[in-house]
Coordinates of C-alpha atoms in Angstrom, one line a residue:
X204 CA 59.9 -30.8 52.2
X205 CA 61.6 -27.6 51.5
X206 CA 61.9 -24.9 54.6
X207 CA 60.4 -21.8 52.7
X208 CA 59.7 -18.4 54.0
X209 CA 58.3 -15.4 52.8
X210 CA 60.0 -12.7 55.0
X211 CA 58.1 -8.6 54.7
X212 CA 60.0 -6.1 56.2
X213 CA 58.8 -2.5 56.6
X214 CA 59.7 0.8 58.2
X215 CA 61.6 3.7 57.8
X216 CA 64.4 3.8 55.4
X217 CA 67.6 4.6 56.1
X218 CA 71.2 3.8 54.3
X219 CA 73.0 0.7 55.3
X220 CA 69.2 -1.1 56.5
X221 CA 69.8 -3.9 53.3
X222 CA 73.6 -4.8 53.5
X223 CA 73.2 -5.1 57.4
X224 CA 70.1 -7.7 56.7
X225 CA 72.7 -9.6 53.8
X226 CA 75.4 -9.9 56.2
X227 CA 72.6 -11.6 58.7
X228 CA 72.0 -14.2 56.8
X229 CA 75.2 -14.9 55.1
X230 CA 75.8 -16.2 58.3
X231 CA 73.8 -19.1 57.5
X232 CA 72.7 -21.6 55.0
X233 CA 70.5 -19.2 53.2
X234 CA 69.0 -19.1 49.3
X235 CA 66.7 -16.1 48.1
X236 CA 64.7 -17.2 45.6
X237 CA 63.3 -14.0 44.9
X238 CA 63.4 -10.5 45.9
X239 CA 62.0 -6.5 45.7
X240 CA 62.6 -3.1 47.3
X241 CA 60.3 -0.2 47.2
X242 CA 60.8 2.7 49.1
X243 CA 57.5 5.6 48.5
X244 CA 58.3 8.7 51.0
X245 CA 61.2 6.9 53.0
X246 CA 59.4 4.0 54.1
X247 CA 61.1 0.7 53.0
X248 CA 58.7 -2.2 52.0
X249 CA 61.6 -5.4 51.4
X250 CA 60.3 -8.6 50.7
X251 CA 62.4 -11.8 50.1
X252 CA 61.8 -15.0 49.6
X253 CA 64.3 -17.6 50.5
X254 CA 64.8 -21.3 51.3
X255 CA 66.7 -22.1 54.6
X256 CA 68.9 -25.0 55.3
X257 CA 68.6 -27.7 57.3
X258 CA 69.6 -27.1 61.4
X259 CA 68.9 -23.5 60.4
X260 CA 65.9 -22.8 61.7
X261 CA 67.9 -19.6 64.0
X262 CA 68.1 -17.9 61.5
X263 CA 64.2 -16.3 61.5
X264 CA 65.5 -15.4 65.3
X265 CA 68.3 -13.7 63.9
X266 CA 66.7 -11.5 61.6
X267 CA 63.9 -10.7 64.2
X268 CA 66.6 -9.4 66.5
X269 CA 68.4 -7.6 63.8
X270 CA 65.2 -5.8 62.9
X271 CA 64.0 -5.0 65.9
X272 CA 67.3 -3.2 66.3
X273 CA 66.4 -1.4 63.4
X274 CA 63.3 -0.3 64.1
X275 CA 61.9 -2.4 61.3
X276 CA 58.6 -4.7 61.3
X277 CA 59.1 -8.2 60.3
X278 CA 56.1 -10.7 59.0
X279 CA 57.3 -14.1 58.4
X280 CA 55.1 -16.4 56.1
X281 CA 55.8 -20.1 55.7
X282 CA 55.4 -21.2 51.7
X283 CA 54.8 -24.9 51.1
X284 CA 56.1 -26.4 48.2
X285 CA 52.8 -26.7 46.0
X286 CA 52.2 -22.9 46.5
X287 CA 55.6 -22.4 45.6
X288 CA 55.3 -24.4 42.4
X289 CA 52.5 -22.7 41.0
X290 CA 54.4 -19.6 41.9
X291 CA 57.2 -20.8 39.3
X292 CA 55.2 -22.1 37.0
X293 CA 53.8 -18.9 36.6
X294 CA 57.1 -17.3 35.6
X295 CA 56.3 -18.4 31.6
X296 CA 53.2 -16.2 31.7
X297 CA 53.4 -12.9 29.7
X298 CA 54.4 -9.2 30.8
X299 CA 52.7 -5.9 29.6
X300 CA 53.1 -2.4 30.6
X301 CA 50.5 -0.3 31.3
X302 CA 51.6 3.4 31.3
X303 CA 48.9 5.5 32.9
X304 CA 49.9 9.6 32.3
X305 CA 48.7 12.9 31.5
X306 CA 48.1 16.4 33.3
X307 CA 46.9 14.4 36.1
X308 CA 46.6 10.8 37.4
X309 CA 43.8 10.7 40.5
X310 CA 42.8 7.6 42.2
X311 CA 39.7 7.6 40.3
X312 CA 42.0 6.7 37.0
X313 CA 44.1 4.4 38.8
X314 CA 40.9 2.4 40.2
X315 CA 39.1 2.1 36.9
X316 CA 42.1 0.8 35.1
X317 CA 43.2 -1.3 38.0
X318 CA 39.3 -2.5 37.6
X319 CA 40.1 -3.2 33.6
X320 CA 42.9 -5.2 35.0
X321 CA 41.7 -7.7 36.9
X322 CA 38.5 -8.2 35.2
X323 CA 40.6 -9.6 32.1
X324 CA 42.6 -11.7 34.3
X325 CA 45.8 -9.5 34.5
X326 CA 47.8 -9.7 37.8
X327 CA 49.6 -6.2 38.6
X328 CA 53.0 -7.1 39.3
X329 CA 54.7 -3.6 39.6
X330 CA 54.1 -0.1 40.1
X331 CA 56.0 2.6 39.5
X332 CA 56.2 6.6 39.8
X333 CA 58.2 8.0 36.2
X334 CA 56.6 11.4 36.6
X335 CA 59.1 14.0 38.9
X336 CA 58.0 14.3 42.5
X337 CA 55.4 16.7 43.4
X338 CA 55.8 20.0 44.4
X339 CA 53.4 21.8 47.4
X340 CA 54.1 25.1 45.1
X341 CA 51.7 25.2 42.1
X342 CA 53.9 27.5 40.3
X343 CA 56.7 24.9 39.8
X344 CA 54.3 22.3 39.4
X345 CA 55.3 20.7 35.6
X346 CA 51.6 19.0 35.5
X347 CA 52.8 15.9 34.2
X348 CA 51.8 12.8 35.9
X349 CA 52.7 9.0 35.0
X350 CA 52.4 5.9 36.5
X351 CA 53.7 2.4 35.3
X352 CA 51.7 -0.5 35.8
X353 CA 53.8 -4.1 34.8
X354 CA 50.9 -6.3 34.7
X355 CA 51.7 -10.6 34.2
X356 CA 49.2 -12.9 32.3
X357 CA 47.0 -12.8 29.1
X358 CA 44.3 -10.6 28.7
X359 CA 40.9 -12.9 27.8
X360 CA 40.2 -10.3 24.9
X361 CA 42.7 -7.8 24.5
X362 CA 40.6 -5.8 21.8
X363 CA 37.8 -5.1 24.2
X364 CA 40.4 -4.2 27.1
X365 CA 42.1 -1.6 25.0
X366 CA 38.2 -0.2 24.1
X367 CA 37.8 -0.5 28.1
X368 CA 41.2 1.7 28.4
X369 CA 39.8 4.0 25.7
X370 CA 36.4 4.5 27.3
X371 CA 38.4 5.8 30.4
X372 CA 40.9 7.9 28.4
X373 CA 37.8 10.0 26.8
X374 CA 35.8 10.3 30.1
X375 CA 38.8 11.0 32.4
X376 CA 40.9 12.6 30.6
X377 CA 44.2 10.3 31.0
X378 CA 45.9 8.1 28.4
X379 CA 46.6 4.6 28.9
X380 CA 49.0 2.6 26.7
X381 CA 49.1 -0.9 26.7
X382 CA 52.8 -2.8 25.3
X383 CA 53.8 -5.9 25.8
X384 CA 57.2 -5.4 27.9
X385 CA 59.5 -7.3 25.3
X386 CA 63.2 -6.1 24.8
X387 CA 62.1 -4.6 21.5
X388 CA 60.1 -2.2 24.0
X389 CA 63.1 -1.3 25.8
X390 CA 65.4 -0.9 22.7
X391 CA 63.5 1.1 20.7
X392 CA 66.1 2.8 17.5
X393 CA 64.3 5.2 15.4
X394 CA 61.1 7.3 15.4
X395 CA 59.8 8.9 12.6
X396 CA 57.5 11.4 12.2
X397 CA 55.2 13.4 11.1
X398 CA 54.9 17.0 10.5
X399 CA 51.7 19.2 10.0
X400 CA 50.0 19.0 13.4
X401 CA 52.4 16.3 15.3
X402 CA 56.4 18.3 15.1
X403 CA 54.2 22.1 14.7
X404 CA 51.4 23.6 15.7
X405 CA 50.2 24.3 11.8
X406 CA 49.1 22.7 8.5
X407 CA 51.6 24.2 6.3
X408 CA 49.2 24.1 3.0
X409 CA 46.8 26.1 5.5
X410 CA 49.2 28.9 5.8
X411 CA 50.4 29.2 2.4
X412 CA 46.2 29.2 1.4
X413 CA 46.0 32.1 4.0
X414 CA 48.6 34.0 1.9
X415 CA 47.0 33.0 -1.4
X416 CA 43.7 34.2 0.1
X417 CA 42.4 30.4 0.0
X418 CA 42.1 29.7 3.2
X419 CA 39.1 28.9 3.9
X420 CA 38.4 26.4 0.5
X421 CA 41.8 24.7 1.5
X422 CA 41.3 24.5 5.0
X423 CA 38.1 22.6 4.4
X424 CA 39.5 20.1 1.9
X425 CA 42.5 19.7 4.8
X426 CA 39.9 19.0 7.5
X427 CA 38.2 16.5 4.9
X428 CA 41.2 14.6 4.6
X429 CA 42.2 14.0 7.9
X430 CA 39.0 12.8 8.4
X431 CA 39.6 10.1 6.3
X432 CA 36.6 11.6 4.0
X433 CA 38.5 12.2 0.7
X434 CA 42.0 9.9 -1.1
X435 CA 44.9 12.0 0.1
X436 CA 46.4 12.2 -3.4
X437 CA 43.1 14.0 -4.7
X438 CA 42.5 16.1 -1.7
X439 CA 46.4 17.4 -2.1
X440 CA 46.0 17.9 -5.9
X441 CA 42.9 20.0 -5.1
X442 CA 44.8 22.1 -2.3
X443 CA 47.8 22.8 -4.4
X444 CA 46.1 23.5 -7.4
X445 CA 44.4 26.7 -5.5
X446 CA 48.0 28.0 -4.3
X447 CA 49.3 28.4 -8.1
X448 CA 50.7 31.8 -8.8
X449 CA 51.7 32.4 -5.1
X450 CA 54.7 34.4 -4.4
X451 CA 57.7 32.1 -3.3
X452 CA 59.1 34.7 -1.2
X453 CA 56.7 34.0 1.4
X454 CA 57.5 30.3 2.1
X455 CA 60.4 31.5 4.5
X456 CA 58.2 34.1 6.1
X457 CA 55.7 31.0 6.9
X458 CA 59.0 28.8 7.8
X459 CA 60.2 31.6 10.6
X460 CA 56.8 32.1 12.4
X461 CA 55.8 27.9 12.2
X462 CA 55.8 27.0 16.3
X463 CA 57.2 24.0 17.3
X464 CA 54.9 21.1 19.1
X465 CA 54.7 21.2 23.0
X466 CA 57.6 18.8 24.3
X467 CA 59.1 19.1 21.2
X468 CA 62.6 20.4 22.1
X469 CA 63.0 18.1 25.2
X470 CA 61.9 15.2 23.0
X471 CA 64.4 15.3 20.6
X472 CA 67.5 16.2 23.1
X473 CA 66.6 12.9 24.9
X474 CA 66.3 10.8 21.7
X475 CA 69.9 12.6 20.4
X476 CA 71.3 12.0 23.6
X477 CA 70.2 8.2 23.6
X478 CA 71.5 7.7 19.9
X479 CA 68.0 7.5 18.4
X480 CA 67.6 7.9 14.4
X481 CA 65.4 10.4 13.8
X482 CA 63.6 11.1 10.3
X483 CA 59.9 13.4 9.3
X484 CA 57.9 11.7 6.6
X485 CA 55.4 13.9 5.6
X486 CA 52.9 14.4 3.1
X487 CA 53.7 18.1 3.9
X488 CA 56.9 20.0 2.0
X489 CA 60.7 19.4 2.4
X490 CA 60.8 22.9 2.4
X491 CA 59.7 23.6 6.1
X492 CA 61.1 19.8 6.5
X493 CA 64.4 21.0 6.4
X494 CA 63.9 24.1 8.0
X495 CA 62.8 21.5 11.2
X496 CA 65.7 19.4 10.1
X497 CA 68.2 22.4 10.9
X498 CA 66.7 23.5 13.8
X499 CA 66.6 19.9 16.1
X500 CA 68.8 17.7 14.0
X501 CA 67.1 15.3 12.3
X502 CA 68.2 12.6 10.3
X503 CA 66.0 11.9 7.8
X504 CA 63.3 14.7 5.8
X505 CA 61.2 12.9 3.3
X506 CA 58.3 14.9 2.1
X507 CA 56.8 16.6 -1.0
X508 CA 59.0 19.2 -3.0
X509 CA 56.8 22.1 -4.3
X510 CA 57.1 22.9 -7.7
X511 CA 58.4 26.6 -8.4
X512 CA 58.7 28.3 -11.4
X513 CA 59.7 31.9 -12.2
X514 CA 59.6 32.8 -8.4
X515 CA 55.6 31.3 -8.6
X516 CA 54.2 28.7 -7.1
X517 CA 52.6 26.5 -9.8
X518 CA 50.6 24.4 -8.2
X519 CA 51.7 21.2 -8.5
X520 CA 54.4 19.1 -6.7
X521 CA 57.4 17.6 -8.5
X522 CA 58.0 14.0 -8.2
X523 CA 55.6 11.7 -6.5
X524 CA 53.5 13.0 -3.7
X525 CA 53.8 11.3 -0.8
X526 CA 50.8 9.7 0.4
X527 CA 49.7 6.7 3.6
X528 CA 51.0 4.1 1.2
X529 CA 54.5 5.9 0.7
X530 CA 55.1 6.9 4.0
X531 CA 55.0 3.8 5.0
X532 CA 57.5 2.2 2.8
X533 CA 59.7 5.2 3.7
X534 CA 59.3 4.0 6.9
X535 CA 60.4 0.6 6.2
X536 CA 63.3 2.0 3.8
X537 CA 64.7 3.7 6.5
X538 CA 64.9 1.1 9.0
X539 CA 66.7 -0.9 6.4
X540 CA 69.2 1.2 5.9
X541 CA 70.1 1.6 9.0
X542 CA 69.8 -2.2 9.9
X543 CA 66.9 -1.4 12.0
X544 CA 64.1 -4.0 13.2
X545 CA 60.6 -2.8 12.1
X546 CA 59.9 -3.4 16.0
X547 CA 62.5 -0.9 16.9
X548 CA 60.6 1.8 15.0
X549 CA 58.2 4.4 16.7
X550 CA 55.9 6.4 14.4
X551 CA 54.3 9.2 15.3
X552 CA 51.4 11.0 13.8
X553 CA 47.9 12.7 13.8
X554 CA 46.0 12.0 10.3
X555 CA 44.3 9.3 8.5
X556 CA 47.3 9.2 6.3
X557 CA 49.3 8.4 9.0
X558 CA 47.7 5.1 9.8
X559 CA 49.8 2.7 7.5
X560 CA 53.1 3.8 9.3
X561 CA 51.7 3.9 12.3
X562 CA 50.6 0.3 11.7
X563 CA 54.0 -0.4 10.1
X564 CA 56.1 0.8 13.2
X565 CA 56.8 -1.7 16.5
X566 CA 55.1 1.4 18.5
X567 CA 52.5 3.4 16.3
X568 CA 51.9 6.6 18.6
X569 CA 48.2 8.9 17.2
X570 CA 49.3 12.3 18.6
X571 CA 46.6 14.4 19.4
X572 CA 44.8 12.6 16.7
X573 CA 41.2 12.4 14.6
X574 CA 38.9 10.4 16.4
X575 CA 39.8 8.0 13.2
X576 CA 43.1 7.6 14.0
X577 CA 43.2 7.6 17.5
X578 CA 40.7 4.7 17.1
X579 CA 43.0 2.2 15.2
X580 CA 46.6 3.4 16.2
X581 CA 47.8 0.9 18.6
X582 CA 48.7 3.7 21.0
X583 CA 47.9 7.5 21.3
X584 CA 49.1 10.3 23.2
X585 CA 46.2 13.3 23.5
X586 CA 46.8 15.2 27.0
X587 CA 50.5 15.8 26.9
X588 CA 53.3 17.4 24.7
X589 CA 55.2 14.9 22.1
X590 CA 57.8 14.5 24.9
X591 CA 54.9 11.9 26.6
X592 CA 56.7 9.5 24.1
X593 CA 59.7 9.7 26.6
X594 CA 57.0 7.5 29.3
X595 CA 56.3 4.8 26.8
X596 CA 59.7 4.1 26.2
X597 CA 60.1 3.9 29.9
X598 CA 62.0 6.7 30.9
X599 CA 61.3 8.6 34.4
X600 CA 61.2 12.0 35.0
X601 CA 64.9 12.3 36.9
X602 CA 66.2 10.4 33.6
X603 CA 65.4 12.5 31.3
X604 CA 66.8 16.2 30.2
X605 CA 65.4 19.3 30.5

């Protein structure tokens, strides 16, 4: 029989507390089979695991003494060997990451999903604060708030868990995504996006309607679309077609006042900063893609070029337009060419003509998306800025740049 003991240590932290435990039982014939630190408002919580010796039993009396010192509690809990054994044998089982955030994360949020957890069989493994700490000063308050969850086992139906998570997002007010914690999760390369709506504030074709004096009929066939209600092709052919004869002098006006996303700016100097690729793919125009392209770097613009003749918008696009289908095989043409795994990808938009990338992509992100879309992307991101997308790639707060 193996001599096994679970040893929980707590108390106020303080530098120096773990190497002074190590050098303890270095002394003796000591193996850690496992171990894990957390330290939430300088308390220490230390647990460890290990397997003593034979003619070692001192060593418990050791560590008592050294703690008390300390001014540490110490529990000490014998583990046989079958309890151990099912212990391993439940090393095999998979890991997901549940990443709870928005303006707010209350207990209420936490219990329901906790709740969700456990009644599909999930075992919480981890928790962890990525949101900054909290100032008592509203003003400097950033209202973000995100909490990791790394949860070990299979869900028993991971469609109707993900429904249960959506329920709570829509009543509470929180979004929950749900990944499977691979190292494709935590080497993510690219991210490509969207623009209307997900990298701006605006429908372009809206604001080039208002200047035609269109707005309203375009704006209307726009809504339609996104919906999912009318073939993007059509629904674009029907839009332009309204805009011929409009002065191209204004396309830079619109390009100047066009407002940038919330979280924008911080998003892309993290992913820069990290070596990301970054492209737009847009059924919008390359136009006010490039202007974007200048303005953060980006990589990649793919979108539709407006056809101009004579100073005049004629109402038609040249080349193909780009369409659900298309944007998702720009997807995939990007990540080839810069020898990229399809799992490595992140794409990131709000329309119904977004859906094949987002299904395409390792991590399909619905930003402040039609009920449509937010529905079947495999992730979605409605109460904060695009620079949420910083969480689900698992950075924390005093990571990231401002």
């Amino acid at each position: 029989m193996n001599n096994i003991v679970l040893i929980q240590i707590s108390g106020d932290d303080s530098p120096g507390l773990t190497a002074s435990l190590m050098e303890v039982l270095a002394q003796f014939d000591v193996e850690i089979l496992d171990i894990g630190q957390a330290v939430v408002h300088n308390t220490l919580s230390l647990a460890m695991l290990v397997k003593i010796g034979p003619g070692e039993d001192g060593v418990l009396k050791e560590v008592l003494f050294h703690l008390h010192k300390a001014g540490l509690n110490a529990r000490f809990t014998p583990v046989d060997d079958d309890e151990y054994l099912r212990w391993v044998g439940g090393r095999g089982k998979s890991l997901y990451v549940i990443t709870v955030f928005g303006r707010e994360v209350t207990p209420d949020h936490m219990a329901r999903v906790a709740k969700v957890i456990s009644g599909h069989g999930l075992n919480i493994d981890e928790i962890h604060r990525q949101s900054g700490r909290v100032p008592l000063d509203p003003a400097l308050d950033q209202h973000r708030r995100c909490v990791e969850l790394v949860v070990r086992g299979e869900p028993r139906d991971e469609h109707t868990m993900k429904s249960a998570f959506m329920e709570i997002s829509h009543e509470s007010g929180v979004d929950i995504a749900f990944q499977r914690n691979n190292v494709f999760r935590r080497n993510r390369r690219l991210v490509v996006f969207d623009m209307d709506s997900t990298l701006i504030q605006h429908e372009v074709i809206d604001e080039l309607a208002k200047e035609a004096g269109v707005g309203e009929q375009v704006a209307a066939i726009t809504e339609s679309a996104m919906r999912g209600d009318i073939d993007f092709k059509e629904s674009f052919r029907q839009r332009l077609a309204l805009l011929k004869g409009l002065d191209a002098s204004v396309l830079e006006t619109i390009a100047q006042r066009l407002q940038l996303t919330e979280g924008t700016e911080r998003l892309f100097a993290n992913l820069k900063a990290l070596g990301y690729k970054t492209a737009i793919v847009s059924g919008g125009f390359t136009f006010f893609g490039q202007h974007l392209q200048q303005k953060l770097g980006i990589d990649y613009v793919y979108a539709n070029e407006l056809e101009i003749t004579d100073g005049r918008v004629t109402g038609r696009v040249a080349g193909e337009i780009i369409d659900g289908q298309r944007k998702a095989e720009l997807l995939k043409e990007i990540a080839v060419k810069e020898h990229i795994n399809l799992e490595q990808v992140i794409a990131v938009g709000d329309g119904a003509n977004d859906l094949p990338m987002l299904e395409a992509a390792g991590l399909g992100i619905a930003f402040h998306a039609k009920p449509i879309v937010k529905a079947n992307a495999r992730q979605a991101i409605s109460t904060l800025g695009l620079d949420g997308i910083l969480y689900l790639i698992g950075l924390r707060d005093y990571e990231i740049l401002n």
